[in-house]
Amino acid sequence: MSSVLEYVGVSRSFKGVPALRDVSFSVGEGEVVGLIGRNGAGKTTLINIAIGLLYPGSGDVRVFGLSPTGNPVAVKARIGYVSEEGHLRGGRTIRELIAFHRGLFDVWDDKVEREILDRFGLSVNARISRLSKGQRRQVGLLCAVCHRPDLLLLDEPASGLDPAARREFLEAAILLLNREGTTILFSSHQMTDVERLGGRIVLLDDGKVKLDRELDRVREEMFVAIVPRSSVPDAGTLEKIPGCLRVRSVRDEWHVVVEGADEDVHQRLKSSIGHNGIPCVRMPLEEIFIELVGGTRNKEIA
Amino acid sequence: MHIYITRSMFIVVNPGAELSIYRQIMRQIVEAIASARLQAGEKLPSHRELSEQLVVAPLTIKKAYDELEALGYIETQRGRGTFVSEKLPKVDKSDQLDKIEAAARQLLSLAYLGGFQLPDIIKILKDLDRELTTAPVRGKERV
């Protein structure tokens, strides 16, 4: 699988405050990758670097093998981008906006345009200033996909939308996936959306890649063990368990995230703690997310 | 609610559930086959159709179908689509019986804990049997 987007050791600071630290991962052709992480983890910075809106401080980013800041036109012609803010510039009505965007690209797919307008029930005469938040995002998607991009970058495309608008947006994204097999990198706080779009997840924590896994592996090969602090006073013992991703202090318990096959994990826990009977469960994505990046009371084990 | 519903099949996915989506889909198709709502040789929806209907990634559908095919429940015929296997996988009966017994034990413990009696359970089983073996009716959604 050739890689469409590649980050190699990317770091970036703003006024001396590091936003990204040595981030490396790539997105292969046809892959759908969900970028997750807390607010301020660096998701938007990472996407902006791929579009060429920001330079990486150090490291390298390649889109279709090109530098997005070195070859801005060639790169932008092949990517589509929808931002959280949903800026729509270039026209007062949807018709004007479409005409403006059409003029930017060599290719414009009228069929996709028609399909998205119909699907969302948008009128080309509608004034941009009168659109709802959800409609603005829909128009944003339209402008981002009609030039048939090879890579779609969606920065929290569904945030702030009501559940129905969110689902409609998701339906349109799934439609595109089926029709075009577009490569997608999207960031989201909605774990259920991440599950629906599927593929792989990259979890950013404080500017670093904390986890990069197939979604199904996270769902099936990641366990959370609840260990009373009375039985293991020191977090260090638990951190040494093979496959341990995090030890989090929650009241009088340790929450230990361990990766591996079901029986394997139980065996490892047993040999580390010395006895059986530690509750160890599979958790939904949202819970795993919280266990991996959620707050802890003991700073030293964070 | 995004569901896939036909005379012979009823699929609904819940992304927040413990089971991953492709396994939820696998389970519901196996259930439909096991209860003979889906007959041998019957055509399954295409990846695309199911993906758009359930609003889940096409690759997730592909994974569910691939695993079901590897297990022998369904087969893909090039250019024609995916069908329920004519020859369903043989299940080791005694092995299956062990599993049923274990599940029944768990079921009864749950019932006794909740203060239910055997007749209550039998009623639930009968209702479920009816539900699983009769075709869902359009407009009357079960969740």
XYZ file of C-alpha atoms in Angstrom:
445
model
C 0.000 0.000 0.000
C 1.579 3.275 -1.079
C 1.287 6.060 1.404
C -0.761 9.105 0.557
C 0.205 11.103 3.627
C 3.313 10.661 5.705
C 4.570 12.391 8.818
C 8.191 11.707 9.751
C 9.379 12.981 13.114
C 7.237 16.104 12.936
C 7.583 18.604 15.787
C 6.115 22.049 16.061
C 5.977 24.660 18.783
C 4.029 27.859 19.151
C 5.884 30.597 21.033
C 8.090 28.017 22.674
C 5.201 25.795 23.694
C 5.479 22.403 22.011
C 2.296 21.381 20.159
C 3.656 18.341 18.337
C 6.577 16.195 19.452
C 8.222 13.824 17.023
C 5.031 12.628 15.352
C 5.431 9.842 12.807
C 2.733 7.902 11.030
C 1.434 7.444 7.550
C -1.906 7.019 5.860
C -2.037 4.493 3.037
C -4.087 4.711 -0.128
C -7.759 4.025 0.585
C -7.241 4.045 4.335
C -9.542 5.792 6.773
C -7.687 7.072 9.824
C -9.370 8.685 12.806
C -7.276 11.186 14.717
C -8.365 11.341 18.335
C -7.067 13.074 21.423
C -8.047 15.647 23.994
C -8.481 19.321 23.173
C -5.070 20.800 22.555
C -3.445 17.425 21.829
C -2.267 18.691 18.434
C -4.867 17.279 16.019
C -5.623 20.515 14.175
C -1.932 21.481 13.993
C -1.208 18.113 12.404
C -3.947 18.554 9.798
C -2.885 22.144 9.069
C 0.655 20.925 8.409
C -0.670 18.411 5.863
C -2.541 21.152 4.012
C 0.488 23.402 4.002
C -1.109 26.028 6.231
C 1.716 25.516 8.720
C 5.341 24.559 8.412
C 6.546 21.721 10.569
C 9.149 23.055 13.026
C 11.280 20.001 12.357
C 10.733 16.689 10.649
C 9.119 16.088 7.307
C 5.633 15.790 5.910
C 4.827 14.331 2.505
C 1.505 14.380 0.716
C 1.519 12.187 -2.407
C 5.275 12.208 -1.912
C 5.398 16.030 -2.145
C 6.025 18.759 0.398
C 2.747 20.641 0.915
C 4.564 23.946 1.399
C 7.079 23.307 -1.413
C 4.424 22.247 -3.945
C 1.284 23.958 -2.695
C -0.642 23.930 -5.975
C 0.043 20.301 -6.872
C -0.861 19.165 -3.352
C -3.960 21.320 -2.902
C -5.364 20.184 -6.242
C -5.577 16.664 -4.863
C -6.818 17.246 -1.330
C -10.167 18.238 0.089
C -10.471 19.904 3.465
C -13.333 20.616 5.816
C -12.533 22.593 8.929
C -14.301 22.733 12.224
C -14.926 26.456 11.848
C -16.558 25.907 8.490
C -15.213 29.048 6.836
C -16.957 29.527 3.533
C -15.316 32.187 1.410
C -15.865 33.138 -2.195
C -19.530 33.920 -2.522
C -22.719 35.188 -0.934
C -24.905 32.329 -2.121
C -24.247 28.630 -2.517
C -24.273 29.104 -6.307
C -21.567 31.791 -6.138
C -19.527 29.751 -3.721
C -19.641 26.707 -5.990
C -18.665 28.827 -9.000
C -15.704 30.193 -7.060
C -14.486 26.749 -6.017
C -15.100 25.299 -9.458
C -12.767 27.961 -10.832
C -9.963 26.827 -8.552
C -9.747 23.298 -9.927
C -9.217 21.631 -13.276
C -11.749 18.958 -12.447
C -15.273 19.451 -11.125
C -17.754 16.617 -10.803
C -21.252 17.978 -11.485
C -22.826 14.682 -10.544
C -21.298 14.697 -7.066
C -22.312 18.336 -6.687
C -25.934 17.547 -7.628
C -25.967 14.471 -5.401
C -24.769 16.327 -2.316
C -27.139 19.246 -2.904
C -30.049 16.803 -3.254
C -29.020 14.633 -0.376
C -28.827 17.563 2.011
C -31.750 19.395 0.442
C -29.662 22.519 -0.218
C -30.844 25.210 -2.604
C -28.150 26.921 -4.687
C -29.953 30.218 -4.129
C -29.578 30.011 -0.361
C -27.529 32.794 1.178
C -24.414 31.620 3.003
C -25.069 34.007 5.886
C -28.459 32.403 6.511
C -27.208 28.802 6.662
C -27.318 26.812 9.878
C -24.160 25.344 11.359
C -25.022 21.933 9.940
C -25.748 23.340 6.493
C -22.473 25.281 6.479
C -20.637 22.032 7.167
C -22.568 20.331 4.356
C -21.620 23.091 1.920
C -18.050 22.799 3.213
C -18.076 19.096 2.348
C -19.503 19.825 -1.096
C -16.709 22.306 -1.843
C -14.153 19.824 -0.533
C -15.125 16.806 -2.623
C -16.354 17.955 -6.051
C -12.834 18.156 -7.471
C -12.565 14.450 -6.615
C -9.666 14.691 -4.161
C -7.443 11.697 -3.508
C -7.152 12.676 0.144
C -9.861 14.134 2.334
C -8.877 15.923 5.540
C -11.742 16.492 7.945
C -11.017 18.475 11.079
C -13.790 17.649 13.541
C -16.348 17.824 10.764
C -19.271 16.836 12.961
C -18.516 18.821 16.107
C -21.273 21.097 17.294
C -23.851 19.516 15.003
C -27.104 18.092 16.303
C -27.347 14.277 16.173
C -29.401 14.276 12.966
C -27.034 16.648 11.147
C -24.081 14.615 12.388
C -25.577 11.439 11.031
C -26.351 13.056 7.680
C -22.759 14.206 7.425
C -21.597 10.692 8.239
C -23.918 9.221 5.619
C -22.401 11.496 2.999
C -18.883 10.472 4.060
C -19.814 6.774 3.840
C -21.323 7.384 0.411
C -18.024 8.889 -0.752
C -16.079 6.010 0.699
C -18.214 3.569 -1.252
C -18.147 5.535 -4.467
C -14.597 6.808 -4.642
C -12.636 4.859 -2.054
C -11.207 8.214 -0.964
C -8.395 8.191 1.584
C -9.570 10.017 4.690
C -7.847 11.482 7.725
C -10.413 12.894 10.125
C -10.304 14.143 13.673
C -13.215 13.642 16.021
C -14.311 13.553 19.620
C -17.253 11.313 18.796
C -16.082 7.776 19.389
C -19.224 6.339 17.809
C -18.460 8.264 14.612
C -14.914 6.949 14.725
C -16.331 3.423 14.945
C -18.708 3.956 12.068
C -15.993 5.285 9.759
C -13.786 2.472 10.924
C -10.238 1.756 9.871
C -7.416 2.858 12.078
C -7.043 5.251 14.963
C -4.137 7.480 15.886
C -4.381 8.774 19.430
C -2.482 11.983 20.155
C -1.621 12.835 23.725
C 0.176 16.047 24.562
C 1.575 16.319 21.030
C 2.828 12.731 20.869
C 1.416 9.632 19.207
C 0.217 7.570 22.135
C -1.379 4.833 20.085
C -1.595 3.873 16.420
C -3.718 0.783 15.877
C -6.395 -0.866 13.820
C -9.712 -0.017 15.394
C -10.706 -3.669 15.704
C -7.511 -4.436 17.582
C -8.297 -1.698 20.066
C -11.782 -3.117 20.474
C -10.717 -6.719 20.878
C -7.187 -6.756 22.208
C -7.196 -4.040 24.805
C -8.261 -4.673 28.370
C -8.661 -2.602 31.466
C -7.771 -4.296 34.736
C -8.937 -2.837 38.028
C -6.320 -3.438 40.712
C -6.862 -2.353 44.331
C -4.000 -0.186 45.540
C -3.945 -2.216 48.721
C -2.724 -5.268 46.775
C -0.152 -3.406 44.639
C 1.109 -0.231 46.330
C 3.532 0.727 43.570
C 2.444 1.628 40.021
C 5.902 0.703 38.731
C 5.173 -3.000 39.168
C 2.115 -2.662 36.955
C 3.877 -0.552 34.343
C 6.338 -3.409 33.849
C 3.572 -5.788 32.734
C 4.254 -6.607 29.065
C 1.772 -4.733 26.880
C 0.902 -2.223 29.603
C -0.053 1.072 27.990
C -1.016 3.079 31.007
C -1.550 2.913 34.739
C -4.073 5.428 35.972
C -4.829 6.171 39.561
C -8.529 6.348 40.321
C -9.418 6.752 43.981
C -8.130 3.625 45.738
C -7.622 1.642 42.547
C -5.219 1.383 39.647
C -6.783 1.211 36.209
C -4.315 -0.678 34.056
C -4.666 -0.738 30.261
C -3.044 -3.873 28.885
C -2.844 -4.887 25.261
C -2.836 -8.456 24.026
C -4.902 -11.573 23.430
C -7.534 -12.357 26.032
C -5.949 -15.269 27.923
C -2.482 -13.872 27.489
C -3.389 -10.677 29.290
C -4.926 -12.565 32.197
C -1.807 -14.694 32.476
C 0.486 -11.665 32.462
C -1.575 -9.921 35.119
C -1.560 -13.001 37.275
C 2.183 -13.522 37.081
C 2.824 -9.858 37.819
C 0.446 -9.448 40.707
C 0.767 -12.947 42.035
C -2.865 -13.887 42.294
C -5.920 -14.448 40.171
C -9.270 -12.750 40.392
C -8.393 -9.286 39.113
C -11.355 -7.877 37.219
C -10.139 -7.361 33.679
C -12.570 -6.238 31.035
C -12.898 -5.202 27.436
C -14.263 -1.692 27.106
C -15.987 0.437 24.501
C -13.756 2.856 22.606
C -14.834 5.844 24.660
C -13.803 4.152 27.918
C -10.469 3.067 26.446
C -9.906 6.663 25.360
C -10.544 7.920 28.879
C -8.337 5.242 30.419
C -5.494 6.180 28.066
C -5.613 9.978 28.250
C -7.946 10.801 31.130
C -6.781 12.671 34.204
C -5.180 10.990 37.181
C -4.743 12.096 40.770
C -1.117 11.026 41.042
C 1.036 13.188 38.831
C 4.102 10.961 39.040
C 2.485 8.059 37.250
C 0.828 10.110 34.488
C -32.205 4.225 13.751
C -30.160 2.883 10.879
C -31.223 -0.652 10.248
C -31.146 -3.091 7.419
C -34.476 -4.820 7.205
C -35.907 -7.264 4.685
C -38.255 -10.228 4.829
C -35.430 -12.484 5.914
C -32.959 -10.280 7.686
C -32.817 -7.647 10.333
C -29.522 -5.957 11.126
C -28.889 -3.087 13.463
C -25.516 -1.850 14.694
C -24.677 -0.120 17.921
C -21.244 1.549 17.757
C -21.077 2.182 21.498
C -21.542 -1.468 22.418
C -18.869 -3.759 23.762
C -18.811 -5.906 20.618
C -17.081 -4.362 17.595
C -19.331 -3.485 14.673
C -18.145 -6.203 12.300
C -18.840 -8.811 14.975
C -22.301 -7.391 15.612
C -23.043 -7.795 11.903
C -21.587 -11.321 11.813
C -23.655 -12.375 14.800
C -26.914 -11.130 13.325
C -26.316 -12.827 9.982
C -25.431 -16.113 11.696
C -28.595 -15.777 13.778
C -30.674 -15.271 10.654
C -29.081 -18.340 9.074
C -29.403 -20.452 12.217
C -33.084 -19.637 12.561
C -33.620 -20.365 8.853
C -34.915 -16.887 8.130
C -32.025 -16.713 5.682
C -32.171 -19.796 3.485
C -29.304 -21.599 1.805
C -28.589 -19.977 -1.537
C -30.265 -16.708 -0.607
C -28.532 -13.563 -1.755
C -27.064 -11.167 0.789
C -26.965 -7.399 0.310
C -23.832 -6.029 -1.343
C -21.080 -4.430 0.725
C -22.119 -1.072 -0.577
C -25.821 -1.518 0.078
C -25.274 -2.659 3.652
C -22.592 -0.037 4.287
C -24.869 2.791 3.208
C -27.902 1.393 4.944
C -26.158 0.882 8.292
C -23.866 3.931 7.912
C -20.688 2.014 8.591
C -17.490 1.883 6.543
C -17.529 -0.489 3.551
C -14.368 -2.150 4.863
C -16.208 -3.100 8.050
C -18.855 -4.905 5.999
C -16.138 -6.560 3.959
C -14.458 -7.788 7.119
C -17.715 -9.271 8.455
C -18.391 -11.006 5.129
C -14.811 -12.251 4.811
C -14.923 -13.810 8.268
C -18.331 -15.369 7.602
C -16.993 -16.776 4.353
C -13.939 -18.193 6.110
C -16.275 -19.857 8.593
C -18.293 -21.327 5.735
C -21.586 -19.537 6.294
C -21.588 -17.562 3.086
C -19.867 -17.675 -0.282
C -18.989 -15.084 -2.848
C -19.615 -15.809 -6.492
C -17.549 -13.625 -8.734
C -19.648 -10.955 -10.381
C -22.883 -12.305 -8.929
C -22.714 -11.395 -5.278
C -22.669 -13.071 -1.893
C -24.943 -15.965 -0.996
C -25.750 -18.108 2.012
C -23.757 -21.338 1.614
C -25.604 -24.352 0.271
C -23.549 -26.482 2.617
C -23.480 -24.879 6.020
C -20.545 -25.584 8.320
C -20.969 -28.709 10.408
C -21.104 -27.929 14.061
C -19.875 -30.517 16.538
C -23.086 -31.382 18.332
C -21.633 -32.446 21.674
C -19.376 -29.418 21.716
C -22.381 -27.209 21.001
C -24.370 -28.927 23.735
C -21.661 -28.082 26.268
C -21.847 -24.453 25.247
C -25.640 -24.416 25.482
C -25.482 -25.931 28.951
C -22.994 -23.321 30.110
C -25.144 -20.533 28.699
C -28.265 -22.006 30.312
C -26.521 -22.171 33.666
C -25.649 -18.513 33.395
C -29.173 -17.676 32.282
C -30.736 -19.446 35.235
C -28.373 -17.862 37.753
C -29.320 -14.457 36.380
C -33.000 -15.330 36.629
C -32.827 -16.649 40.206
C -30.847 -13.573 41.274
C -33.609 -11.403 39.893
C -36.266 -13.465 41.625
C -37.594 -15.051 38.435
C -38.798 -18.639 38.166
C -38.444 -21.304 35.496
C -41.841 -20.566 33.871
C -40.790 -16.923 33.368
C -37.699 -18.107 31.543
C -39.667 -20.537 29.431
C -41.964 -17.725 28.409
C -38.994 -15.563 27.411
C -37.505 -18.433 25.410
C -40.796 -19.041 23.597
C -41.148 -15.360 22.741
C -37.589 -15.205 21.510
C -38.071 -18.328 19.444
C -41.073 -16.756 17.782
C -39.147 -13.567 17.203
C -36.118 -15.284 15.721
C -37.959 -17.694 13.469
C -40.580 -15.394 12.023
C -39.801 -12.687 9.530
C -39.751 -9.151 10.851
C -42.648 -7.023 9.692
C -41.877 -3.747 8.043
C -42.953 -0.747 10.050
C -42.889 -2.669 13.251
C -39.328 -2.186 14.295
C -37.800 -4.234 16.997
C -34.770 -2.879 18.708
